Amino acid sequence: MIFGLFKRKSGNTAIVERQYALLTAAARQPYLYTDLDVPDTVMGRFEMLSATLILYFRRTRGSARPGQEIAQEIIDAFFEDVDHSIRELGVGDAGVPKKMKKLASMYYGRLESYAAALEAKDAEALAVALRRNFHPDGGDATPSMVPLAGYLLAVEAQLVDVAEEAVETGQLHIPPAGA
């Protein structure tokens, strides 16, 4: 896009790209889709990346200024990635802003609902929120999402111990699922 030519460069580009790649890889772990009932669909991948980013942002909210700046640039990269993806799926230029607004609203809604459950360390409440978002059609055959909620709670607990240097250099690793 031509607008990318005029974007302000922060000097954190390599760090942001490295960290975003790590977060994306964590959200694409096959185990999440084969064993933890994450739907292997465009929206399932959006949901899983959103959940992974929420854990990352919860870890960086207490970071020093460089860590918080990187976190903001990562959310910007995420929404650029979403914009690119919806264009690839055939949404025309006129429909992109409306779709982006809806997806941004979805992301921030999940941030609120997951944060409440994560704060309380409430696996059941988190599973309910995950089930509602990952499997919106519901039904009796819809998975409980308790195993995914347990994994996300375990990841959050482990991220507390990640050194600030890993955040500031874009080397924060999400623990693997199923380990």
mmCIF file of C-alpha atoms in Angstrom:
data_model
loop_
_atom_site.group_PDB
_atom_site.id
_atom_site.type_symbol
_atom_site.label_atom_id
_atom_site.label_comp_id
_atom_site.label_asym_id
_atom_site.label_seq_id
_atom_site.Cartn_x
_atom_site.Cartn_y
_atom_site.Cartn_z
ATOM 1 C CA MET A 1 0.000 0.000 0.000
ATOM 2 C CA ILE A 2 1.266 3.493 -0.762
ATOM 3 C CA PHE A 3 0.419 4.710 2.748
ATOM 4 C CA GLY A 4 3.122 2.413 4.116
ATOM 5 C CA LEU A 5 5.682 4.672 2.449
ATOM 6 C CA PHE A 6 4.798 7.506 4.803
ATOM 7 C CA LYS A 7 4.652 5.539 8.035
ATOM 8 C CA ARG A 8 6.898 6.644 10.838
ATOM 9 C CA LYS A 9 9.712 4.168 11.504
ATOM 10 C CA SER A 10 10.484 3.629 15.178
ATOM 11 C CA GLY A 11 13.819 1.848 15.161
ATOM 12 C CA ASN A 12 12.092 -1.157 16.736
ATOM 13 C CA THR A 13 11.207 -2.745 13.406
ATOM 14 C CA ALA A 14 13.472 -5.795 13.748
ATOM 15 C CA ILE A 15 12.376 -6.343 17.347
ATOM 16 C CA VAL A 16 8.685 -6.027 16.485
ATOM 17 C CA GLU A 17 9.003 -8.339 13.486
ATOM 18 C CA ARG A 18 10.860 -10.947 15.572
ATOM 19 C CA GLN A 19 8.372 -10.794 18.440
ATOM 20 C CA TYR A 20 5.326 -10.811 16.176
ATOM 21 C CA ALA A 21 6.716 -13.860 14.360
ATOM 22 C CA LEU A 22 7.186 -15.650 17.711
ATOM 23 C CA LEU A 23 3.640 -14.808 18.795
ATOM 24 C CA THR A 24 2.183 -15.864 15.464
ATOM 25 C CA ALA A 25 4.103 -19.154 15.569
ATOM 26 C CA ALA A 26 2.806 -19.784 19.091
ATOM 27 C CA ALA A 27 -0.773 -19.203 17.924
ATOM 28 C CA ARG A 28 -0.284 -21.612 15.007
ATOM 29 C CA GLN A 29 0.973 -24.597 16.982
ATOM 30 C CA PRO A 30 -0.721 -27.658 15.468
ATOM 31 C CA TYR A 31 -1.496 -29.059 18.939
ATOM 32 C CA LEU A 32 -3.908 -26.176 19.567
ATOM 33 C CA TYR A 33 -5.959 -27.198 16.541
ATOM 34 C CA THR A 34 -5.664 -30.982 16.834
ATOM 35 C CA ASP A 35 -6.006 -31.408 20.599
ATOM 36 C CA LEU A 36 -7.372 -28.205 22.175
ATOM 37 C CA ASP A 37 -10.388 -27.709 19.871
ATOM 38 C CA VAL A 38 -9.305 -24.477 18.212
ATOM 39 C CA PRO A 39 -11.095 -24.459 14.834
ATOM 40 C CA ASP A 40 -8.636 -24.549 11.940
ATOM 41 C CA THR A 41 -10.413 -21.764 10.075
ATOM 42 C CA VAL A 42 -9.659 -18.130 9.314
ATOM 43 C CA MET A 43 -11.687 -17.052 12.343
ATOM 44 C CA GLY A 44 -10.204 -19.808 14.513
ATOM 45 C CA ARG A 45 -6.718 -18.535 13.699
ATOM 46 C CA PHE A 46 -7.823 -14.950 14.374
ATOM 47 C CA GLU A 47 -9.210 -16.051 17.751
ATOM 48 C CA MET A 48 -6.060 -17.948 18.697
ATOM 49 C CA LEU A 49 -3.743 -15.130 17.676
ATOM 50 C CA SER A 50 -5.958 -12.704 19.600
ATOM 51 C CA ALA A 51 -5.749 -14.869 22.734
ATOM 52 C CA THR A 52 -1.966 -15.150 22.376
ATOM 53 C CA LEU A 53 -1.608 -11.389 21.920
ATOM 54 C CA ILE A 54 -3.791 -10.775 24.966
ATOM 55 C CA LEU A 55 -1.404 -12.878 27.069
ATOM 56 C CA TYR A 56 1.532 -10.945 25.633
ATOM 57 C CA PHE A 57 -0.081 -7.579 26.369
ATOM 58 C CA ARG A 58 -0.957 -8.619 29.888
ATOM 59 C CA ARG A 59 2.726 -9.481 30.406
ATOM 60 C CA THR A 60 3.956 -6.181 28.936
ATOM 61 C CA ARG A 61 1.497 -3.876 30.705
ATOM 62 C CA GLY A 62 3.942 -3.557 33.622
ATOM 63 C CA SER A 63 6.998 -3.292 31.392
ATOM 64 C CA ALA A 64 9.239 -0.293 31.149
ATOM 65 C CA ARG A 65 8.555 2.204 28.394
ATOM 66 C CA PRO A 66 10.509 0.329 25.660
ATOM 67 C CA GLY A 67 8.501 -2.850 26.303
ATOM 68 C CA GLN A 68 5.218 -0.965 26.163
ATOM 69 C CA GLU A 69 6.233 0.815 22.937
ATOM 70 C CA ILE A 70 7.071 -2.529 21.340
ATOM 71 C CA ALA A 71 3.743 -3.941 22.521
ATOM 72 C CA GLN A 72 1.900 -1.042 20.859
ATOM 73 C CA GLU A 73 3.806 -1.583 17.636
ATOM 74 C CA ILE A 74 2.900 -5.272 17.764
ATOM 75 C CA ILE A 75 -0.810 -4.474 18.005
ATOM 76 C CA ASP A 76 -0.342 -2.159 15.022
ATOM 77 C CA ALA A 77 1.371 -5.011 13.127
ATOM 78 C CA PHE A 78 -1.477 -7.347 14.070
ATOM 79 C CA PHE A 79 -4.120 -5.041 12.636
ATOM 80 C CA GLU A 80 -2.003 -4.443 9.498
ATOM 81 C CA ASP A 81 -1.828 -8.229 9.137
ATOM 82 C CA VAL A 82 -5.604 -8.520 9.598
ATOM 83 C CA ASP A 83 -6.165 -5.776 7.019
ATOM 84 C CA HIS A 84 -3.933 -7.590 4.530
ATOM 85 C CA SER A 85 -5.667 -10.910 5.213
ATOM 86 C CA ILE A 86 -9.180 -9.605 4.672
ATOM 87 C CA ARG A 87 -8.084 -8.002 1.419
ATOM 88 C CA GLU A 88 -6.624 -11.372 0.343
ATOM 89 C CA LEU A 89 -9.965 -12.974 1.165
ATOM 90 C CA GLY A 90 -11.567 -10.704 -1.398
ATOM 91 C CA VAL A 91 -13.059 -7.904 0.678
ATOM 92 C CA GLY A 92 -13.020 -4.809 -1.513
ATOM 93 C CA ASP A 93 -11.547 -1.465 -0.528
ATOM 94 C CA ALA A 94 -14.973 -0.073 0.331
ATOM 95 C CA GLY A 95 -15.721 -2.925 2.750
ATOM 96 C CA VAL A 96 -12.348 -3.049 4.510
ATOM 97 C CA PRO A 97 -12.909 -0.221 7.035
ATOM 98 C CA LYS A 98 -16.233 -1.679 8.151
ATOM 99 C CA LYS A 99 -14.733 -5.171 8.506
ATOM 100 C CA MET A 100 -11.668 -3.796 10.342
ATOM 101 C CA LYS A 101 -13.893 -1.902 12.763
ATOM 102 C CA LYS A 102 -15.813 -5.096 13.512
ATOM 103 C CA LEU A 103 -12.630 -7.161 14.007
ATOM 104 C CA ALA A 104 -11.076 -4.484 16.230
ATOM 105 C CA SER A 105 -14.247 -4.421 18.311
ATOM 106 C CA MET A 106 -14.126 -8.205 18.572
ATOM 107 C CA TYR A 107 -10.475 -8.109 19.682
ATOM 108 C CA TYR A 108 -11.048 -5.495 22.381
ATOM 109 C CA GLY A 109 -14.160 -7.311 23.596
ATOM 110 C CA ARG A 110 -12.095 -10.464 24.015
ATOM 111 C CA LEU A 111 -9.408 -8.491 25.789
ATOM 112 C CA GLU A 112 -11.971 -7.454 28.395
ATOM 113 C CA SER A 113 -13.647 -10.822 28.869
ATOM 114 C CA TYR A 114 -10.432 -12.862 28.916
ATOM 115 C CA ALA A 115 -8.703 -10.366 31.214
ATOM 116 C CA ALA A 116 -11.458 -10.669 33.817
ATOM 117 C CA ALA A 117 -11.165 -14.467 33.853
ATOM 118 C CA LEU A 118 -7.357 -14.388 33.759
ATOM 119 C CA GLU A 119 -7.223 -11.892 36.652
ATOM 120 C CA ALA A 120 -9.416 -14.181 38.730
ATOM 121 C CA LYS A 121 -7.488 -17.270 37.519
ATOM 122 C CA ASP A 122 -10.927 -18.700 36.774
ATOM 123 C CA ALA A 123 -10.499 -21.526 34.260
ATOM 124 C CA GLU A 124 -14.241 -22.130 33.996
ATOM 125 C CA ALA A 125 -15.079 -18.480 33.231
ATOM 126 C CA LEU A 126 -12.240 -18.361 30.718
ATOM 127 C CA ALA A 127 -13.485 -21.584 29.090
ATOM 128 C CA VAL A 128 -16.992 -20.095 28.776
ATOM 129 C CA ALA A 129 -15.598 -16.964 27.097
ATOM 130 C CA LEU A 130 -13.367 -19.034 24.801
ATOM 131 C CA ARG A 131 -16.246 -21.317 23.863
ATOM 132 C CA ARG A 132 -18.471 -18.346 23.048
ATOM 133 C CA ASN A 133 -15.783 -16.804 20.811
ATOM 134 C CA PHE A 134 -14.119 -19.846 19.254
ATOM 135 C CA HIS A 135 -17.396 -21.727 18.670
ATOM 136 C CA PRO A 136 -20.071 -19.017 18.262
ATOM 137 C CA ASP A 137 -22.590 -21.393 16.707
ATOM 138 C CA GLY A 138 -22.846 -23.277 20.001
ATOM 139 C CA GLY A 139 -24.722 -26.515 20.057
ATOM 140 C CA ASP A 140 -24.418 -29.629 22.159
ATOM 141 C CA ALA A 141 -21.331 -30.905 20.329
ATOM 142 C CA THR A 142 -19.357 -27.713 21.024
ATOM 143 C CA PRO A 143 -16.171 -28.482 22.972
ATOM 144 C CA SER A 144 -15.881 -27.210 26.531
ATOM 145 C CA MET A 145 -12.605 -25.314 25.898
ATOM 146 C CA VAL A 146 -11.472 -26.153 29.461
ATOM 147 C CA PRO A 147 -8.165 -27.616 28.195
ATOM 148 C CA LEU A 148 -7.430 -24.446 26.180
ATOM 149 C CA ALA A 149 -8.332 -22.298 29.181
ATOM 150 C CA GLY A 150 -5.934 -24.345 31.317
ATOM 151 C CA TYR A 151 -3.168 -23.869 28.769
ATOM 152 C CA LEU A 152 -3.717 -20.102 28.584
ATOM 153 C CA LEU A 153 -3.713 -19.793 32.373
ATOM 154 C CA ALA A 154 -0.485 -21.822 32.554
ATOM 155 C CA VAL A 155 1.135 -19.643 29.890
ATOM 156 C CA GLU A 156 0.180 -16.479 31.718
ATOM 157 C CA ALA A 157 1.660 -17.832 34.954
ATOM 158 C CA GLN A 158 4.912 -18.653 33.151
ATOM 159 C CA LEU A 159 5.134 -15.275 31.406
ATOM 160 C CA VAL A 160 5.346 -13.522 34.772
ATOM 161 C CA ASP A 161 8.885 -14.884 35.119
ATOM 162 C CA VAL A 162 10.075 -13.789 31.667
ATOM 163 C CA ALA A 163 12.914 -11.283 31.975
ATOM 164 C CA GLU A 164 12.274 -7.728 30.859
ATOM 165 C CA GLU A 165 15.232 -8.050 28.489
ATOM 166 C CA ALA A 166 13.324 -10.702 26.519
ATOM 167 C CA VAL A 167 10.412 -8.275 26.124
ATOM 168 C CA GLU A 168 12.620 -5.372 25.069
ATOM 169 C CA THR A 169 14.561 -7.439 22.527
ATOM 170 C CA GLY A 170 11.562 -9.243 21.020
ATOM 171 C CA GLN A 171 12.544 -12.645 22.350
ATOM 172 C CA LEU A 172 9.597 -13.522 24.568
ATOM 173 C CA HIS A 173 8.668 -17.132 23.838
ATOM 174 C CA ILE A 174 5.227 -18.557 24.522
ATOM 175 C CA PRO A 175 5.557 -22.005 26.127
ATOM 176 C CA PRO A 176 4.515 -24.804 23.777
ATOM 177 C CA ALA A 177 1.090 -26.350 24.061
ATOM 178 C CA GLY A 178 0.981 -29.984 25.062
ATOM 179 C CA ALA A 179 4.408 -29.969 26.685
#
